[in-house]
Coordinates of C-alpha atoms in Angstrom, one line a residue:
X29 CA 70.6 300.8 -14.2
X30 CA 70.6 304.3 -12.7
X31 CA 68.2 306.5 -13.9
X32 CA 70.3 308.9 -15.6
X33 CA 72.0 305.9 -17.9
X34 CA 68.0 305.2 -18.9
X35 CA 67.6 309.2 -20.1
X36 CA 71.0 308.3 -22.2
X37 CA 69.1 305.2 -23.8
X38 CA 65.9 306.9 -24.7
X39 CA 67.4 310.0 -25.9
X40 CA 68.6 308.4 -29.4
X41 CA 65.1 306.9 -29.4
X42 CA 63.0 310.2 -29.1
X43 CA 65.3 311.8 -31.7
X44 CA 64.5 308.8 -34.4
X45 CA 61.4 308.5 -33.8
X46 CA 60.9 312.7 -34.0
X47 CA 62.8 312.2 -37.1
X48 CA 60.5 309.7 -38.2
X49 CA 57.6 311.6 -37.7
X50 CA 59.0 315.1 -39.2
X51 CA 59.3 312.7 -42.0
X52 CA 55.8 311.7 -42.5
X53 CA 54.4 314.8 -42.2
X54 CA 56.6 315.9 -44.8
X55 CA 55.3 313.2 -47.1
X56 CA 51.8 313.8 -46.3
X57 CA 52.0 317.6 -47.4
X58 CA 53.5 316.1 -50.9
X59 CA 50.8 313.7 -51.4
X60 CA 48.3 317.1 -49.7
X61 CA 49.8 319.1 -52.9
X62 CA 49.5 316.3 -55.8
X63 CA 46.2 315.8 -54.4
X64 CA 44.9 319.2 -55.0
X65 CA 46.8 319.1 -58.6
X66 CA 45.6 316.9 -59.5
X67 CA 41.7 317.8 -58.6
X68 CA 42.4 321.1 -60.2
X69 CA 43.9 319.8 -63.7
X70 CA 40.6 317.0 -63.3
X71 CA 38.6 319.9 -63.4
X72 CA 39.9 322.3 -65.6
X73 CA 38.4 321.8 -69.2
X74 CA 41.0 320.5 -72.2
X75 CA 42.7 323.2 -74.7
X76 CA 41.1 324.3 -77.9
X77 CA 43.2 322.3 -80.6
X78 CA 46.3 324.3 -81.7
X79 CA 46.9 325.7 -78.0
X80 CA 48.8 325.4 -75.9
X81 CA 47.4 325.0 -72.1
X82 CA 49.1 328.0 -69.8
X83 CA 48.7 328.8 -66.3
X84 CA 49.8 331.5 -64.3
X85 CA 52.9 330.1 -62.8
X86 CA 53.3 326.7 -64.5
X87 CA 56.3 325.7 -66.1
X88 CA 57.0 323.6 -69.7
X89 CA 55.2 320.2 -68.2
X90 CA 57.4 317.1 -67.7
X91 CA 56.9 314.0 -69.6
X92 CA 54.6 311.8 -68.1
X93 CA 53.6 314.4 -65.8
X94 CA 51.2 317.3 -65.7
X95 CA 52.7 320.8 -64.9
X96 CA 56.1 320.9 -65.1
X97 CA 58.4 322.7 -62.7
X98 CA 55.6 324.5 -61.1
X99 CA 53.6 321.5 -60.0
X100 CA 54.7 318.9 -57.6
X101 CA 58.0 317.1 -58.1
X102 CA 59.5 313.9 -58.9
X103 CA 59.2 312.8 -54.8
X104 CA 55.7 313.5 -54.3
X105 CA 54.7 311.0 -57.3
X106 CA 57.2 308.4 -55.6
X107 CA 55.3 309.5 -52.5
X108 CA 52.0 308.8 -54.1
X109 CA 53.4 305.6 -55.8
X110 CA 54.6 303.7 -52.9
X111 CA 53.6 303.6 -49.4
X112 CA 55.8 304.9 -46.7
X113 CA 57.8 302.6 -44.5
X114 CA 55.3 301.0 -41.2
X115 CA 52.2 302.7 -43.1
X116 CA 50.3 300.0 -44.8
X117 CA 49.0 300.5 -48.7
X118 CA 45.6 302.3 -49.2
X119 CA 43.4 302.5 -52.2
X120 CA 44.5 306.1 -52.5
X121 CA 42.6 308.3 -53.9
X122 CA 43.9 308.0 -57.4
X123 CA 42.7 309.8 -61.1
X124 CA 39.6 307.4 -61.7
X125 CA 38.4 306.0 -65.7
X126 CA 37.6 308.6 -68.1
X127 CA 34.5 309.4 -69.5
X128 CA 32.7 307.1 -71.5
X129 CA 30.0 304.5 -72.2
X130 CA 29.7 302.1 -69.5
X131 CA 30.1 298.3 -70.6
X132 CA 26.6 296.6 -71.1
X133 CA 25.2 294.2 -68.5
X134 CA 26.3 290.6 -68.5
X135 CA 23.4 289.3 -67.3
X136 CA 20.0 289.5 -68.9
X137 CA 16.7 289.2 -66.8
X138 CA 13.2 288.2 -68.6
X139 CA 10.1 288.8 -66.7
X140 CA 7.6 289.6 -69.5
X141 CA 6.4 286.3 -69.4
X142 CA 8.1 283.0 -67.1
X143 CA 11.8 284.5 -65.4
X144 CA 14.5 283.7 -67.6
X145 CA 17.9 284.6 -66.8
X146 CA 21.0 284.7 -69.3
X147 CA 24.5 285.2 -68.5
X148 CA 26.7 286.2 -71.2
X149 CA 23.9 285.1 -73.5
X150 CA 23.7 281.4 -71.8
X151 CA 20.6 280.8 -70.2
X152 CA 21.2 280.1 -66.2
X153 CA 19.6 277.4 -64.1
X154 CA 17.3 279.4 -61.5
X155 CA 16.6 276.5 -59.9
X156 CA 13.4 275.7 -57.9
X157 CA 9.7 277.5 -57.9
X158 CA 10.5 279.5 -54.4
X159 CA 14.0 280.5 -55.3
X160 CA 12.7 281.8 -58.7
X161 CA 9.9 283.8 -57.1
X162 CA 12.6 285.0 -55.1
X163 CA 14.2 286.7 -57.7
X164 CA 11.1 287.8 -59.6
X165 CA 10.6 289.6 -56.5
X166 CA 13.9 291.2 -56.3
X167 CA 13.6 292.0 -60.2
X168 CA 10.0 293.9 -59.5
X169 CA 11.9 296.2 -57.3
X170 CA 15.4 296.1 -59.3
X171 CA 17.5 298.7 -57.6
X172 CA 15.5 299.6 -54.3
X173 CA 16.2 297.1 -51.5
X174 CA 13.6 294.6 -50.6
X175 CA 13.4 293.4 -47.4
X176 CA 14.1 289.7 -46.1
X177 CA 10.6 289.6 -44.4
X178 CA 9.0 290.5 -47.6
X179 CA 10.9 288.3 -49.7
X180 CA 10.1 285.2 -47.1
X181 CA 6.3 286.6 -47.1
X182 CA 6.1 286.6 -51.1
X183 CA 8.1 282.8 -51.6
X184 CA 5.8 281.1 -49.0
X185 CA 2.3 282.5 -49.6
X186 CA 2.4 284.5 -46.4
X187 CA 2.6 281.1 -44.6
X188 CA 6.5 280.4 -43.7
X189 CA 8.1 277.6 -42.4
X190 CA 9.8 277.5 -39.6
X191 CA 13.0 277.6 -41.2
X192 CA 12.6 280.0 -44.2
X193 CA 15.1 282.1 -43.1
X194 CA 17.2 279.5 -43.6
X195 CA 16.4 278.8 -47.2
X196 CA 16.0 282.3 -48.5
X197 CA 19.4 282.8 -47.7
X198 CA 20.1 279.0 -49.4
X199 CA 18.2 280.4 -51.8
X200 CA 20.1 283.8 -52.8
X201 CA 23.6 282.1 -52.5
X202 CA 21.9 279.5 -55.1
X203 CA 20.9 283.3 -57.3
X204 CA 24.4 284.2 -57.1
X205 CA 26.2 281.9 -57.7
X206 CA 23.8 281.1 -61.0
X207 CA 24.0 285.0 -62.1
X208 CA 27.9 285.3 -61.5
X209 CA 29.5 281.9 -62.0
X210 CA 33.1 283.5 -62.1
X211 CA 33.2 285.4 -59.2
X212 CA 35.8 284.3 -57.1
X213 CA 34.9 283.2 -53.4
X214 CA 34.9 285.5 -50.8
X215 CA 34.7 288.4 -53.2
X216 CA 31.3 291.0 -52.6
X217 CA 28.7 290.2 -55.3
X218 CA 27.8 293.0 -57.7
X219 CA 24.5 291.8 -59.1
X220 CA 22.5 290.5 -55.9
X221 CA 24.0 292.7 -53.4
X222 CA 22.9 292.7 -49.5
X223 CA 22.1 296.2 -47.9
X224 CA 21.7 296.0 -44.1
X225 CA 18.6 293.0 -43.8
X226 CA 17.6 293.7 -47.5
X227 CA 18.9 292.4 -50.8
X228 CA 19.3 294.6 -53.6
X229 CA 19.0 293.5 -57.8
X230 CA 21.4 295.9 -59.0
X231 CA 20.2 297.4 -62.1
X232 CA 23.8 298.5 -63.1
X233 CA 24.8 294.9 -63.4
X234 CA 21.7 293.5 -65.0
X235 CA 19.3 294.3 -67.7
X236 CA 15.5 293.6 -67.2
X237 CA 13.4 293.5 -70.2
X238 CA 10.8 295.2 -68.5
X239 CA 13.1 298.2 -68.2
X240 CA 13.6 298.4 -72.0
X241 CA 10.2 297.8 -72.3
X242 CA 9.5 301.2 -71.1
X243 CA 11.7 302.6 -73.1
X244 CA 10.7 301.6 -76.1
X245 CA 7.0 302.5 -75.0
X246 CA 8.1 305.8 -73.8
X247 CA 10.2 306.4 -77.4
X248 CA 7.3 305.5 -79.5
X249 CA 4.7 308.0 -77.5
X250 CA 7.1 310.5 -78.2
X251 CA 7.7 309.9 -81.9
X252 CA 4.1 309.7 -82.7
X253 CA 4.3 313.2 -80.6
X254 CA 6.5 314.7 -83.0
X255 CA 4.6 313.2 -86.1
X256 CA 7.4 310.2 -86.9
X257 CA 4.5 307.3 -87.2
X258 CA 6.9 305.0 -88.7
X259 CA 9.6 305.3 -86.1
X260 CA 6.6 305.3 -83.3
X261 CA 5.5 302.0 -84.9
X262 CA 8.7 300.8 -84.7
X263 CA 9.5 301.4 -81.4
X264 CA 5.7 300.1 -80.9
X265 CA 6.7 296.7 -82.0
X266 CA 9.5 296.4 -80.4
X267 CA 8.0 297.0 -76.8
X268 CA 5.2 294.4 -77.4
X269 CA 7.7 291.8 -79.1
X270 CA 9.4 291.9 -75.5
X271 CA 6.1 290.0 -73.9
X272 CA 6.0 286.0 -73.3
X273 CA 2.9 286.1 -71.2
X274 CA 1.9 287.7 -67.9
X275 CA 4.5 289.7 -66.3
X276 CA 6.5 287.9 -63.3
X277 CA 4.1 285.2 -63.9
X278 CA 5.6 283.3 -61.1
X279 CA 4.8 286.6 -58.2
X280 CA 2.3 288.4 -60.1
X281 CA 0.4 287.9 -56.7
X282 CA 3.4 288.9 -54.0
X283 CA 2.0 291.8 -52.4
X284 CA 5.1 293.7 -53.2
X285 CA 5.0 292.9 -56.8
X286 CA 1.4 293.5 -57.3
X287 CA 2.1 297.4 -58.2
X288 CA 4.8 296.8 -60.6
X289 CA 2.3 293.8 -62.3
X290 CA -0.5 296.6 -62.8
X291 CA 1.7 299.6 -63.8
X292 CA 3.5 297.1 -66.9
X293 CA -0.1 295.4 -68.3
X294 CA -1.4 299.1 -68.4
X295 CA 1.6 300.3 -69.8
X296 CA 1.2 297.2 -72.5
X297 CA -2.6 298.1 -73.2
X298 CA -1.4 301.3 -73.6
X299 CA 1.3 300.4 -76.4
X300 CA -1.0 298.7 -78.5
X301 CA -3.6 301.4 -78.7
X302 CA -0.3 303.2 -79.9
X303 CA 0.7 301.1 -82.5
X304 CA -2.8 301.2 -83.7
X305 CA -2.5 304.8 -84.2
X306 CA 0.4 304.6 -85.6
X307 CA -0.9 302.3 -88.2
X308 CA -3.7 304.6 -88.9
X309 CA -1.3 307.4 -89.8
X310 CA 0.5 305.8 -91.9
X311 CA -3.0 305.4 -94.0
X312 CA -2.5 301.2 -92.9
X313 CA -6.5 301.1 -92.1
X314 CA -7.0 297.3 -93.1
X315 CA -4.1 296.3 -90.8
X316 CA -5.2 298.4 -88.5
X317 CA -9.3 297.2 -87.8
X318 CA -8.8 293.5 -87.2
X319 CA -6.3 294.2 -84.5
X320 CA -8.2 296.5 -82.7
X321 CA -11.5 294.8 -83.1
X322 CA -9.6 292.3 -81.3
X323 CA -8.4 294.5 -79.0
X324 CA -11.7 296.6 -78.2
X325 CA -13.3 293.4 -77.5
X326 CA -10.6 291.7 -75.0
X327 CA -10.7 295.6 -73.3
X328 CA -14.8 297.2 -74.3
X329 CA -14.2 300.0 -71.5
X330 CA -11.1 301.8 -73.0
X331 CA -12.0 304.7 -74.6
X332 CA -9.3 305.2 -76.6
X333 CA -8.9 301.6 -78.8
X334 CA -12.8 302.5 -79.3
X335 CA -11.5 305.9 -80.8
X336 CA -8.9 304.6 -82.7
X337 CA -11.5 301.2 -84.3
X338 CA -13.8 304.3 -85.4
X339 CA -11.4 305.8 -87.0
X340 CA -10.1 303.0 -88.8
X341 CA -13.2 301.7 -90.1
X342 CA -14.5 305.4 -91.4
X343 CA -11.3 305.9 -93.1
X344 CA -11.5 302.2 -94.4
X345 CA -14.9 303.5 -96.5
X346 CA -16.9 301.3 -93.3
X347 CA -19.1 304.6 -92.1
X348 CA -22.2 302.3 -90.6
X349 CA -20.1 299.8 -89.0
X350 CA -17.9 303.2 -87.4
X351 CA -20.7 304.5 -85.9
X352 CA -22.7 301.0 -84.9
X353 CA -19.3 300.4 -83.1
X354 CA -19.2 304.3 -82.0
X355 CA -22.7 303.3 -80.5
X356 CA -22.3 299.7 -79.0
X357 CA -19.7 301.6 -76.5
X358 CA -22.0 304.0 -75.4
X359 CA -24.2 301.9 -74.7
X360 CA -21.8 299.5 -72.7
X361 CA -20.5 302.6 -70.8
X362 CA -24.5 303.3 -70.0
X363 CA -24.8 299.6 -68.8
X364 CA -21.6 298.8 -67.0
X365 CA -20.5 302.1 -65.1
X366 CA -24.0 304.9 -65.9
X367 CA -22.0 307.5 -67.8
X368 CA -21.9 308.9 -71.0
X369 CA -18.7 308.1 -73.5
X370 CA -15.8 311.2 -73.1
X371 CA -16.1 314.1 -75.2
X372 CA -13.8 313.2 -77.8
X373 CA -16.2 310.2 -78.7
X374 CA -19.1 312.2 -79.2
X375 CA -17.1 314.8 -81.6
X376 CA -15.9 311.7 -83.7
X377 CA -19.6 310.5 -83.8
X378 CA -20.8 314.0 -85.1
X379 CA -17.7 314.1 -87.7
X380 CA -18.5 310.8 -88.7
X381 CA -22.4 311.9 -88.9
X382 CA -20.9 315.0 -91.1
X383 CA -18.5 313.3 -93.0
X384 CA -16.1 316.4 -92.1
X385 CA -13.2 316.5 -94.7
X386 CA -10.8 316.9 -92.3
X387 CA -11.6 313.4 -90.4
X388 CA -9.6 311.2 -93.7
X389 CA -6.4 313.4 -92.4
X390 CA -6.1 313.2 -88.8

C-alpha cells in the first residue's frame, strides 16, 4: 500500500478522534460549570421564610433543579449523571448529606472494669487473654494510631515469640470480625482500621465508656460551677456508676496504657470528692460523712476529701470530731511528706475554731 493510500486511511481517523476529543472537552466544561453551581448554591445561606431567593442573573428555577435558565442546563446534569462513552464511572464529586446528628455508634466498648464489648447491644466474644489486651490497648489510645511494635510489646510482656507478628495480625482479624460481624468480605473495616504499620480504634464507630466518663465528670465540675448541686450530683453519679473495677484491668501495666490508667483513677478520685460536695450543698451532711470517711481513709493525702469530711461533720453539729479529723491530717502530712496542710485547711480550722456564721452556708 502506497503511502499516499495510508494518509487517505488515517485521515477519517484523525478527524473522529479530533471529534471525539472536541467532545469531551466540551462535557468537561458542563460538568466545570455545575461544579461551581453547585459549590456556590452549597454555600449560599437559605431564604428568610416568605422570600423568594434572587440572584443577579438567575432565572425562575426549573423543577428539580436549582437556578433556572441561568444556571447550567438540562445536558450538563445528563453530563454529570452518566459517564461519557470510553471514560470509566467516578465517585464524582457529588452534593454530600445534609446537616445533622450523626447516627450513634454500634458498637459499645467497656474498659472501666474487665473489656467488654457490645455490638448492637449483644455482647461480642473477644476471645482469648492476648487478643483482648490487644484491644484494651487500642481502646487506651482510641483514635491515635498505635503501633504494631507496641501492641506486640504490651500482649506478650515485652517478651515476644518468635511469631507474634503472626498472631497480632490473627489476632485483629479475630477483633474485627467480632466488632463488625456484617461487613462483607473484602470491604475496608471502619472500627479497627490500619494506618500505614499502625492500627487505629476509631472513635467515630465506637463508644468507650471511659469517654463518657469524662463527660459526665467534666459536666458535673461545671454545674457545681454555676451553683446547680443537684444537676452536678447527678452527673456525679452517673460518671462513677460507669466503673466495674480498675480501668483496662487486663493492660493497666502496657507501657503505652499506663498514662491513660493514671489520668482516669485521678480523674475518678476526683469525681467522688465532687459528689461529696455536692452532697454537702444540698444540706445532705449525714450522707455525705460516712462516704467520705471512707474515702479520706482509702486516700489520707488528698487535701480536698479532708476539706470536704470537715465540713460535713461541722455542719452535721460534730465540731470536735471536725477539727480532731482537721488535726489527724496535719499531722499525717508532718509524718509522711514534712509539710504543713494548704492554706485553705488552716482557714477552715480557724472558722471552725470561731464558729464563723458564714461556714453553715458555704
Amino acid at each position: 500500500m502506497s503511502a499516499r493510500t495510508l494518509d487517505t486511511a488515517r485521515r477519517p481517523a484523525e478527524g473522529t478522534q479530533k471529534q471525539r476529543i472536541a467532545e469531551l472537552e466540551r462535557e468537561i466544561r458542563e460538568l466545570k460549570r455545575l461544579n461551581e453551581h453547585l459549590r456556590q448554591h452549597a454555600t449560599t445561606p437559605p431564604p428568610a421564610p416568605g422570600r423568594r431567593e434572587h440572584r443577579p442573573g438567575a432565572g425562575p428555577a426549573a423543577p428539580g433543579m436549582p437556578g433556572g435558565p441561568g444556571g447550567p442546563g438540562a445536558g450538563a446534569v445528563r453530563a454529570a449523571r452518566s459517564p461519557s462513552p470510553g471514560l470509566s464511572p467516578g465517585p464524582g464529586p457529588g452534593p454530600g448529606p445534609g446537616p445533622g446528628p450523626r447516627p450513634g455508634p454500634g458498637v459499645q466498648l467497656r474498659v472501666l472494669g474487665p473489656v467488654e464489648a457490645l455490638v448492637d447491644g449483644r455482647r461480642a466474644d473477644l476471645g482469648a487473654p492476648k487478643q483482648r489486651t490487644a484491644l484494651v490497648v487500642l481502646a487506651s489510645q482510641a483514635g491515635q494510631p498505635v503501633p504494631v511494635d507496641a501492641l506486640v510489646e504490651a500482649v506478650w510482656g515485652g517478651r515476644p515469640p518468635r511469631r507474634a507478628l503472626t498472631s497480632l495480625h490473627a489476632y485483629i482479624a479475630n477483633l474485627r470480625r467480632a466488632l463488625e460481624p456484617q461487613r462483607a468480605p473484602r470491604t475496608a473495616p471502619s472500627v479497627l482500621r490500619t494506618r500505614g504499620r499502625s492500627y487505629l480504634l476509631d472513635e467515630r464507630a465506637v463508644e468507650v465508656d471511659a469517654h463518657r466518663f469524662g463527660r459526665d465528670a467534666t459536666a458535673g465540675w461545671q454545674a457545681l460551677e454555676h451553683g446547680e448541686p443537684r444537676r452536678a450530683l447527678a452527673a456525679f453519679e452517673a460518671a462513677l456508676a460507669a466503673w466495674r473495677g480498675p480501668a483496662y484491668a487486663e493492660a493497666a501495666a502496657a507501657a503505652c496504657a499506663a498514662p491513660e490508667v493514671i489520668r482516669l483513677q485521678e480523674l475518678r478520685l476526683s469525681v467522688a470528692e465532687g459528689r461529696g460536695a455536692a452532697l454537702i450543698a444540698l444540706g445532705r451532711h449525714e450522707r455525705a460523712v460516712p462516704e467520705l470517711l471512707a474515702f479520706t481513709r482509702a486516700h489520707p493525702l488528698r487535701e480536698y476529701g479532708c476539706e470536704l469530711l470537715g465540713r460535713a461533720l461541722y455542719r452535721a453539729g460534730r465540731q470536735a470530731d471536725a477539727l480532731a479529723v482537721l488535726r489527724a491530717h496535719q499531722h499525717t502530712l508532718a509524718r509522711e511528706l514534712g509539710i504543713s496542710p494548704s492554706r485553705a485547711l488552716q482557714h477552715l480550722e480557724l472558722e471552725i475554731l470561731r464558729q464563723v456564721p458564714a461556714l453553715d452556708r458555704r
